[in-house]
Coordinates of C-alpha atoms in Angstrom, one line a residue:
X18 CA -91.2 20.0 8.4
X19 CA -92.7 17.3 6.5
X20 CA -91.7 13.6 7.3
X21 CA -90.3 11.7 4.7
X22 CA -90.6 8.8 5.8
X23 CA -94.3 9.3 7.1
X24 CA -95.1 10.7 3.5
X25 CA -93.3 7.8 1.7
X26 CA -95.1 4.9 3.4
X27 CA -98.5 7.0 2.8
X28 CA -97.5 7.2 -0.9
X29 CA -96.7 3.0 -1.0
X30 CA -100.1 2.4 1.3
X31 CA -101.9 4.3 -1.4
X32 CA -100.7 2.5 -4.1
X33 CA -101.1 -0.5 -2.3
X34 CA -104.6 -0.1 -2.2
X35 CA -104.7 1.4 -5.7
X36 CA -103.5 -2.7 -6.7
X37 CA -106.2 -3.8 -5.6
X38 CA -108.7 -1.8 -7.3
X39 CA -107.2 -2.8 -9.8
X40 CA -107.5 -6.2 -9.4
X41 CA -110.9 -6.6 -8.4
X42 CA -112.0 -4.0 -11.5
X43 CA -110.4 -6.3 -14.0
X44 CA -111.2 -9.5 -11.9
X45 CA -115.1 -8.6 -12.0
X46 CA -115.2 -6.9 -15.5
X47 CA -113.6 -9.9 -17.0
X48 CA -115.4 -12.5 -15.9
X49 CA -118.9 -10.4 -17.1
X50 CA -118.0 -11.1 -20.8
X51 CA -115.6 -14.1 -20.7
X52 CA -118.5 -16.4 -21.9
X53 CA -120.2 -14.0 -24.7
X54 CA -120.4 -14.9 -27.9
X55 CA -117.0 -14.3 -29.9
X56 CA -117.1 -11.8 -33.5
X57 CA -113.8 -12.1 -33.7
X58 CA -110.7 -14.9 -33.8
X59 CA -108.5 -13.6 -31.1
X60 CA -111.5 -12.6 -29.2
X61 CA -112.1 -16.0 -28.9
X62 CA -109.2 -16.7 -27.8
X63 CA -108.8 -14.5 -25.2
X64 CA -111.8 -15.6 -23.9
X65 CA -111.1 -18.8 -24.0
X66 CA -107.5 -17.9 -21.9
X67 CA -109.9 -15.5 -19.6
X68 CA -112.2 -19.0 -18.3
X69 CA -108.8 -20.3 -17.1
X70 CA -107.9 -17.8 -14.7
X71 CA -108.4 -17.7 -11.0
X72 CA -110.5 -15.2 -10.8
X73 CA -111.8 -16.2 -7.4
X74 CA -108.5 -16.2 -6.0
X75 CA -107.6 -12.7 -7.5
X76 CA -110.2 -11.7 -5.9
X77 CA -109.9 -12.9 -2.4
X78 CA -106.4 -11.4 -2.6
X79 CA -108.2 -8.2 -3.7
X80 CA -110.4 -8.1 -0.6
X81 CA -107.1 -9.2 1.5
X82 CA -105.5 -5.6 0.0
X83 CA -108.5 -3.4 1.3
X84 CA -108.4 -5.3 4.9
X85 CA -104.6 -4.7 5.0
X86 CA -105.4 -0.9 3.9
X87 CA -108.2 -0.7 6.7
X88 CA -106.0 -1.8 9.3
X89 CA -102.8 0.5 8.5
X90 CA -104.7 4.0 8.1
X91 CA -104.9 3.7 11.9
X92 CA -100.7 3.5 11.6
X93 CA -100.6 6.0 9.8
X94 CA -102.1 8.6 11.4
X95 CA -101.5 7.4 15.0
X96 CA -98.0 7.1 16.6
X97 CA -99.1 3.2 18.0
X98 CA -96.3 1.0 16.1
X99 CA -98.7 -2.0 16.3
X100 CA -101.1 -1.3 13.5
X101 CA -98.2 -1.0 11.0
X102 CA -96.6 -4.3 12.4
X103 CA -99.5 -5.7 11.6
X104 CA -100.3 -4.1 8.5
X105 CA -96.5 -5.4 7.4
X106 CA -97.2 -9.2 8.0
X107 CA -100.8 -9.1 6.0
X108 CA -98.7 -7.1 3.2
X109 CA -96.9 -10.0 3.2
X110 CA -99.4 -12.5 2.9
X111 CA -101.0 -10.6 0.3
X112 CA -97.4 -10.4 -2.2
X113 CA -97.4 -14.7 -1.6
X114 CA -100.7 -14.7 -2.6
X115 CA -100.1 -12.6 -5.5
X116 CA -97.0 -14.5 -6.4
X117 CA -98.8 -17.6 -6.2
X118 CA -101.2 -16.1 -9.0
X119 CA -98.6 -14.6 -10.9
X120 CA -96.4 -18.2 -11.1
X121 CA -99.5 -19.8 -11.5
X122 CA -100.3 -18.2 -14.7
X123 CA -97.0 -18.5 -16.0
X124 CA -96.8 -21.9 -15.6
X125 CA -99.9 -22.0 -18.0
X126 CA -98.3 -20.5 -20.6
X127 CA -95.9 -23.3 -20.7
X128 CA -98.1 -25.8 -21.1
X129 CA -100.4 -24.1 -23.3
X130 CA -100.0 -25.7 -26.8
X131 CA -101.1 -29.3 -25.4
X132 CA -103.6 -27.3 -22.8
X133 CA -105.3 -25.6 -25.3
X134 CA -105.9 -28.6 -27.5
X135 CA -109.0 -30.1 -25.6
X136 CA -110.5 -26.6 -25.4
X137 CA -110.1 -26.1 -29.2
X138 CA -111.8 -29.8 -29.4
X139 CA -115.0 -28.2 -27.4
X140 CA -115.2 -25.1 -29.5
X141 CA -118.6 -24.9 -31.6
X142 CA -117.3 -25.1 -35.4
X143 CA -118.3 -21.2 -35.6
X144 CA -116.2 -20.6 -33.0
X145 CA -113.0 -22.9 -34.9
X146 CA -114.0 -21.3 -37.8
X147 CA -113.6 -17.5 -36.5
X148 CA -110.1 -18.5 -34.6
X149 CA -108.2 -20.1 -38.4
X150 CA -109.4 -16.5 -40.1
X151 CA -108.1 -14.4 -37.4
X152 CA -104.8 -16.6 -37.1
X153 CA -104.5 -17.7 -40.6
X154 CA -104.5 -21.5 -39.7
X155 CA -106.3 -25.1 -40.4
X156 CA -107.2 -27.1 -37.6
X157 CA -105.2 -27.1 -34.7
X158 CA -102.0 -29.2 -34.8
X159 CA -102.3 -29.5 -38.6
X160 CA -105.2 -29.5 -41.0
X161 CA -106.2 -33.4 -39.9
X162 CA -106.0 -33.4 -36.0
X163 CA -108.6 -32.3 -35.4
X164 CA -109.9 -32.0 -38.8
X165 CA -110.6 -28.6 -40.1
X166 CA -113.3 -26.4 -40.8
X167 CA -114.4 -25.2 -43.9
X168 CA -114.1 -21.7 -44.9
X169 CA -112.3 -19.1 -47.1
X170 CA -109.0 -19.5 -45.3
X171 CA -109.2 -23.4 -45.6
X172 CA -111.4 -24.1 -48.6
X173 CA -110.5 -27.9 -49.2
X174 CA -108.0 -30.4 -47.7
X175 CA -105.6 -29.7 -50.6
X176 CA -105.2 -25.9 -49.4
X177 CA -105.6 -26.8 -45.9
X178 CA -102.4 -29.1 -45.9
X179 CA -100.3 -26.4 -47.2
X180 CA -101.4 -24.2 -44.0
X181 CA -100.0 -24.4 -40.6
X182 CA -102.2 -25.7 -37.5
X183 CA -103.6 -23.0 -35.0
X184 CA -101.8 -24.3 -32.0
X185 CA -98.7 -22.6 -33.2
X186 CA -99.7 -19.1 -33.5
X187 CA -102.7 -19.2 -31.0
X188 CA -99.9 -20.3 -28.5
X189 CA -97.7 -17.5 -29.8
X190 CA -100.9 -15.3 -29.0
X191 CA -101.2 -17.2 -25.4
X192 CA -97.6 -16.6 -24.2
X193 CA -97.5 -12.6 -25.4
X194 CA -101.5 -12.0 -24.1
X195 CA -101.0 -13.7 -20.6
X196 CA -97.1 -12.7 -19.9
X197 CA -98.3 -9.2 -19.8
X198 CA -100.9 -10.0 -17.0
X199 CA -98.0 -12.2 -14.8
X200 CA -95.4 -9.5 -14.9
X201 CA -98.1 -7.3 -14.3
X202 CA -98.8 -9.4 -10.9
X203 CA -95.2 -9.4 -10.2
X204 CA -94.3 -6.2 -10.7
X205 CA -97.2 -5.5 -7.9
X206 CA -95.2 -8.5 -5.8
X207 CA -92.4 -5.7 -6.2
X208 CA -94.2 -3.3 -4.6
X209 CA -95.8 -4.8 -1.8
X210 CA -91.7 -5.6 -0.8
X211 CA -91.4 -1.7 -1.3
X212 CA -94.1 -0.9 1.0
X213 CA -92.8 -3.8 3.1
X214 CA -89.3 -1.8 3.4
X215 CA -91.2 1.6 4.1
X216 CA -93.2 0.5 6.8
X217 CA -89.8 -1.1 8.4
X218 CA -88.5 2.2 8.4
X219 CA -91.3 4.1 10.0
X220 CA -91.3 1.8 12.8
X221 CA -87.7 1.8 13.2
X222 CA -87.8 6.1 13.0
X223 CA -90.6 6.0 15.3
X224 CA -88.7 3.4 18.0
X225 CA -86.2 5.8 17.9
X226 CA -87.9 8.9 18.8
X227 CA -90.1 6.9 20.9
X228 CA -86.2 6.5 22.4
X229 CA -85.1 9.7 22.8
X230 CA -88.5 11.1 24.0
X231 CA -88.4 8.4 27.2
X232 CA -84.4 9.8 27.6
X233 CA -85.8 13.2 27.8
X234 CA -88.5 12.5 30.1
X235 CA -85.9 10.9 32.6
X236 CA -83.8 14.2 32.1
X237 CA -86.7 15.9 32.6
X238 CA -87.4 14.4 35.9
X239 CA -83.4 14.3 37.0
X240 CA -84.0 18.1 36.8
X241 CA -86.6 17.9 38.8
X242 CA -84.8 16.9 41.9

């Protein structure tokens, strides 16, 4: 008879582990073109958004997930309860850690209109110039400050006034782009609480037979006599 609650934490453990695969795949692909040259607006943009994450510490956590995965195969397919208590406290430290990523990044996107500004300042004027066609836009708070770039979507100051600055739809593009990735992280927070529960209830199912087998034993020696 299968065990349902030995096939449920398996199915958890191995989604668990599929997190952080995932992770460390977008963590490492990322940051490969994160600093190539842009052909595109909101490519340069989301680059731009990309060289603000914690990559680093997405990783880390990543390497944390496979540890935590090494350590609780042994739980699984042995009946010693200790692996999986310790597997449940590293799954632990691994949702903080991945909470502390996820808040992290969503406290950027409130702050990303004045935050971008600087890093619009430092962009070449190719780069300025790609980010008002894609967004439709002249300069960044307004056409004046900074001062705009010269192209077909802000041919002189005249036109340029009439158009809106780029911080308002590039922070529009922010918010959407990088709430995607934090409730992403979140809803992986949700599932490392999920495997938390599921490895509670193996230990408690396998206290309790652990239980009954010692009661039998005992009957099995009053017998005896």
């Amino acid at each position: 008879m299968v065990n349902k609650v030995l096939l449920t934490y398996a199915v958890f453990d191995f989604i668990f582990v599929a997190m952080g695969i995932v992770i460390i795949v977008f963590s490492t692909t990322v940051q490969k073109f994160q600093f190539e040259v842009p052909t595109d607006g909101k490519q340069a943009a989301r680059n731009l958004l990309y060289q603000r994450f914690p990559f680093t510490a997405a990783i880390i956590n990543s390497v944390g997930i496979f540890i935590t995965f090494v350590i609780t195969v042994p739980g699984l397919i042995t009946p010693v309860r200790s692996w999986l208590k310790v597997g449940a406290y590293l799954t632990t430290v691994n949702a903080i850690f991945t909470l502390v990523i996820g808040v992290y990044l969503w406290i950027q996107t409130l702050r990303t209109k004045g935050d971008f500004a600087p890093i619009w300042g430092n962009q070449t004027a190719a780069v300025q110039d790609l980010m008002q066609t894609a967004f439709q836009c002249c300069g960044y708070f307004n056409s004046t400050s900074p001062a705009f770039i010269t192209n077909p979507t802000c041919q002189s100051p005249a036109s340029a006034a009439l158009m809106r600055g780029c911080a308002t739809p590039i922070t529009s593009f922010a918010n959407i782009f990088v709430d995607d990735i934090f409730t992403s992280l979140f809803g992986m927070v949700g599932i490392d609480v999920a495997f938390v529960v599921a490895t509670a209830c193996l230990l408690k199912q396998r206290k309790e037979r652990e239980r009954f087998r010692h009661i039998d034993e005992k009957s099995g020696a009053l017998r005896g006599f």
